[in-house]
Short mmCIF file of C-alpha atoms in Angstrom, two decimals:
data_model
loop_
_atom_site.label_atom_id
_atom_site.label_comp_id
_atom_site.label_asym_id
_atom_site.label_seq_id
_atom_site.Cartn_x
_atom_site.Cartn_y
_atom_site.Cartn_z
CA MET A 705 33.54 10.86 86.44
CA LYS A 706 32.03 13.12 89.00
CA ILE A 707 28.59 11.48 87.96
CA ILE A 708 29.98 7.99 88.46
CA PHE A 709 31.23 9.02 91.80
CA LEU A 710 28.07 10.91 93.08
CA VAL A 711 26.10 7.85 92.06
CA TYR A 712 28.61 5.34 93.83
CA TYR A 713 28.75 7.78 96.96
CA PHE A 714 24.61 7.48 97.16
CA THR A 715 24.62 4.04 96.39
CA CYS A 716 26.68 3.02 99.34
CA PHE A 717 25.19 6.05 101.41
CA PHE A 718 21.55 4.69 101.35
CA GLY A 719 22.70 1.36 100.89
CA ALA A 720 24.24 1.57 104.51
CA LEU A 721 21.19 3.56 105.67
CA PHE A 722 18.98 0.87 104.42
CA TYR A 723 20.69 -2.07 105.95
CA SER A 724 21.23 -0.15 109.46
CA HIS A 725 17.42 0.10 109.60
CA MET A 726 16.87 -3.54 108.59
CA VAL A 727 19.53 -4.64 111.60
CA PHE A 728 17.67 -2.29 113.82
CA SER A 729 14.09 -3.67 112.99
CA GLN A 730 15.39 -7.14 112.99
CA ASN A 731 16.93 -6.53 116.79
CA ARG A 732 13.72 -4.59 117.59
CA THR A 733 11.71 -7.45 116.86
CA HIS A 734 13.93 -10.14 118.51
CA GLU A 735 13.37 -8.02 121.34
CA VAL A 736 9.82 -7.81 121.29
CA CYS A 737 9.67 -11.60 120.79
CA GLN A 738 11.87 -12.03 123.78
CA ASN A 739 9.32 -9.88 126.24
CA LYS A 740 6.30 -11.59 124.84
CA SER A 741 7.76 -15.11 125.66
CA ILE A 742 8.59 -13.85 128.81
CA TYR A 743 5.38 -12.24 129.65
CA ASP A 744 3.30 -15.47 127.87
CA THR A 745 5.54 -17.57 130.63
CA ILE A 746 4.46 -15.33 133.61
CA LEU A 747 0.95 -15.49 132.67
CA ASN A 748 0.92 -19.42 132.46
CA ILE A 749 2.79 -19.43 135.50
CA LYS A 750 -0.06 -17.38 137.39
CA ILE A 751 -2.72 -19.46 135.92
CA ALA A 752 -0.83 -22.57 136.89
CA TYR A 753 -0.52 -21.48 140.41
CA SER A 754 -3.92 -20.48 140.85
CA ASN A 755 -5.14 -23.41 139.57
CA GLN A 756 -2.88 -25.58 141.51
CA ASP A 757 -1.36 -27.34 138.27
CA TYR A 758 1.83 -28.64 139.56
CA THR A 759 2.25 -30.72 136.54
CA SER A 760 2.27 -27.13 134.37
CA PHE A 761 3.78 -25.12 137.09
CA LEU A 762 6.90 -27.11 137.35
CA LEU A 763 7.23 -27.31 133.84
CA LEU A 764 6.88 -23.64 133.58
CA PHE A 765 9.08 -22.59 136.26
CA PRO A 766 12.44 -21.08 135.36
CA ASN A 767 14.89 -23.40 134.20
CA SER A 768 17.99 -21.11 134.77
CA MET A 769 19.46 -18.41 137.74
CA GLU A 770 19.05 -15.59 134.72
CA GLN A 771 15.46 -16.54 134.18
CA PHE A 772 14.58 -16.73 137.51
CA THR A 773 16.09 -13.11 138.48
CA GLU A 774 14.16 -12.19 135.62
CA ILE A 775 10.87 -13.44 136.89
CA TYR A 776 11.09 -13.09 140.87
CA GLY A 777 14.52 -11.24 141.46
CA TYR A 778 14.56 -7.38 142.50
CA ASP A 779 16.33 -4.86 140.09
CA ASP A 780 18.31 -1.99 142.13
CA ALA A 781 17.60 0.26 139.31
CA ASN A 782 14.24 -0.95 138.06
CA GLY A 783 13.02 -2.42 141.57
CA LYS A 784 10.50 -5.54 141.37
CA LYS A 785 10.63 -8.09 138.56
CA PRO A 786 6.99 -9.29 137.68
CA LEU A 787 6.67 -11.78 140.10
CA TYR A 788 8.61 -10.55 142.77
CA ASP A 789 5.48 -10.43 145.43
CA GLU A 790 4.25 -13.86 144.46
CA ALA A 791 8.25 -15.23 144.81
CA PHE A 792 7.82 -16.67 148.60
CA GLY A 793 4.34 -18.69 147.60
CA HIS A 794 5.48 -19.91 144.70
CA ILE A 795 8.85 -21.31 145.62
CA LYS A 796 7.19 -22.85 148.78
CA TYR A 797 4.63 -24.82 146.37
CA LEU A 798 7.75 -25.34 144.03
CA PHE A 799 9.21 -27.58 146.47
CA ASN A 800 6.48 -28.49 148.95
CA GLU A 801 4.51 -30.46 146.40
CA GLY A 802 7.32 -32.55 145.06
CA THR A 803 6.46 -35.99 145.47
CA LYS A 804 8.58 -39.01 144.95
CA GLU A 805 6.73 -39.37 141.49
CA ASN A 806 7.88 -36.26 140.43
CA ILE A 807 10.93 -35.28 142.69
CA ASP A 808 13.64 -36.22 140.02
CA THR A 809 12.18 -33.93 137.47
CA LEU A 810 12.21 -31.32 140.43
CA PHE A 811 15.73 -31.82 141.07
CA THR A 812 16.73 -31.66 137.47
CA LYS A 813 15.03 -28.20 137.28
CA VAL A 814 16.36 -26.92 140.32
CA ILE A 815 19.69 -28.05 140.28
CA GLY A 816 19.68 -26.21 136.73
CA ILE A 817 18.62 -23.05 138.34
CA ALA A 818 21.40 -23.78 141.05
CA ILE A 819 24.19 -24.11 138.69
CA ASN A 820 26.26 -20.68 138.24
CA GLY A 821 24.12 -19.16 140.86
CA LYS A 822 25.13 -16.36 143.24
CA TRP A 823 23.36 -15.37 146.77
CA ASP A 824 20.44 -12.60 146.57
CA ALA A 825 18.15 -11.55 149.10
CA ASP A 826 14.81 -12.64 149.02
CA ALA A 827 13.69 -14.93 145.97
CA VAL A 828 17.17 -16.50 145.75
CA ASN A 829 17.26 -16.69 149.44
CA TYR A 830 13.93 -18.54 149.77
CA PHE A 831 14.95 -20.78 146.93
CA GLN A 832 18.10 -22.01 148.84
CA ASP A 833 15.99 -22.54 152.08
CA GLU A 834 13.38 -24.71 150.11
CA PHE A 835 16.41 -26.60 148.06
CA ILE A 836 18.19 -27.41 151.04
CA THR A 837 15.36 -28.83 153.04
CA ALA A 838 14.22 -30.70 149.75
CA ILE A 839 17.73 -32.21 149.68
CA LYS A 840 17.10 -33.08 153.35
CA LYS A 841 14.16 -34.65 152.58
CA TYR A 842 15.29 -36.74 149.59
CA PRO A 843 18.74 -36.87 149.84
CA LYS A 844 18.91 -40.35 147.53
CA GLN A 845 17.04 -38.85 144.79
CA PHE A 846 18.89 -35.56 144.97
CA LEU A 847 22.59 -37.38 144.61
CA PHE A 848 21.21 -39.73 141.49
CA VAL A 849 20.13 -36.36 139.73
CA ILE A 850 23.47 -34.60 140.37
CA SER A 851 25.88 -37.23 139.73
CA SER A 852 24.78 -37.00 136.22
CA LYS A 853 26.59 -33.98 136.03
CA THR A 854 30.04 -32.49 135.76
CA ARG A 855 31.97 -31.95 138.61
CA GLU A 856 32.38 -28.27 137.78
CA GLU A 857 28.31 -28.36 137.48
CA SER A 858 28.05 -30.34 140.96
CA SER A 859 30.95 -27.88 142.96
CA SER A 860 28.37 -24.62 141.35
CA VAL A 861 25.56 -26.24 142.87
CA TRP A 862 27.29 -26.94 146.39
CA TYR A 863 28.88 -23.43 146.68
CA PHE A 864 25.28 -21.70 145.54
CA LEU A 865 23.83 -23.86 148.30
CA PHE A 866 25.69 -22.30 150.76
CA ASP A 867 26.35 -19.18 149.59
CA GLY A 868 25.47 -15.69 151.31
CA PRO A 869 26.53 -12.81 153.06
CA HIS A 870 28.26 -14.89 156.11
CA PRO A 871 28.64 -18.36 155.38
CA SER A 872 30.19 -19.10 158.55
CA ASN A 873 26.84 -18.50 160.23
CA THR A 874 25.94 -21.73 158.28
CA LYS A 875 28.03 -24.27 159.71
CA GLU A 876 25.56 -26.21 161.77
CA ASP A 877 23.46 -26.23 158.54
CA TYR A 878 26.80 -27.45 156.56
CA ASN A 879 27.61 -30.22 158.93
CA ASP A 880 24.12 -31.59 158.98
CA MET A 881 24.41 -31.95 155.14
CA TYR A 882 27.66 -33.39 155.09
CA ASN A 883 26.80 -35.73 157.77
CA LEU A 884 23.67 -36.64 155.35
CA ILE A 885 25.47 -36.93 152.27
CA LYS A 886 28.74 -38.45 153.09
CA PRO A 887 27.63 -41.90 153.68
CA LEU A 888 25.82 -41.98 150.43
CA SER A 889 28.10 -40.22 148.19
CA ASN A 890 31.62 -39.93 149.73
CA MET A 891 32.31 -37.74 146.28
CA GLN A 892 29.59 -35.35 146.53
CA ALA A 893 30.52 -34.67 150.73
CA ASN A 894 34.01 -34.12 149.25
CA ILE A 895 32.61 -31.70 146.89
CA LEU A 896 30.57 -29.97 149.29
CA LYS A 897 33.28 -29.67 151.86
CA GLN A 898 35.85 -28.28 149.42
CA GLN A 899 32.97 -25.38 148.14
CA PHE A 900 32.36 -24.84 151.69
CA GLU A 901 35.81 -24.28 152.33
CA ILE A 902 36.22 -22.01 149.44
CA LEU A 903 33.26 -19.84 150.87
CA LEU A 904 35.02 -19.68 154.15
CA LYS A 905 37.98 -18.20 152.75
CA GLU A 906 36.29 -15.50 150.73
CA GLU A 907 34.52 -14.44 153.16
CA ARG A 908 37.92 -14.62 155.71
CA ASP A 909 39.41 -12.18 152.92
CA GLN A 910 36.37 -10.08 152.76
CA ASP A 911 37.03 -9.30 156.36
#
């Protein structure tokens, strides 16, 4: 009986040990693959920018705020992300090279980044400024793309665009944007107004 018990015990023990090793190996492999994927993306972004290949650059540019900050952001614990120092030039290039031919693709890309986005210094701040400038330049095209999003997603985009340490300091920019958007889309203007009022309330509540 004792022999049977010992065989059962060691079978379970080594089985569990082997399984734990397999899980760790799989997780490690997944982590390495993710890091390689990010590394490859960063390398290709740098190459596309260096070659002034806007089509490739636009395609390779991050699709979400998480990806954007992972590449261009700053981490208080770990410092600069890989392309932190290139952020300003890359973001200017992203928006400034946009034309009527590719503006829908550009807005689809940057709206995806803005959804659930939050203000941060440096890269995110540059991104906000250039995004607002692009909307003022191509308001109809922007509204065409954002109209395909849910109300929740549209609200998130407008909230992000005017998020910051002191939203009350952006009232002039808000008024300009509201007056631009309202004749073109009453619904989007109302969402913008609602989100800006939320930002102002949050600012007051923090004081």
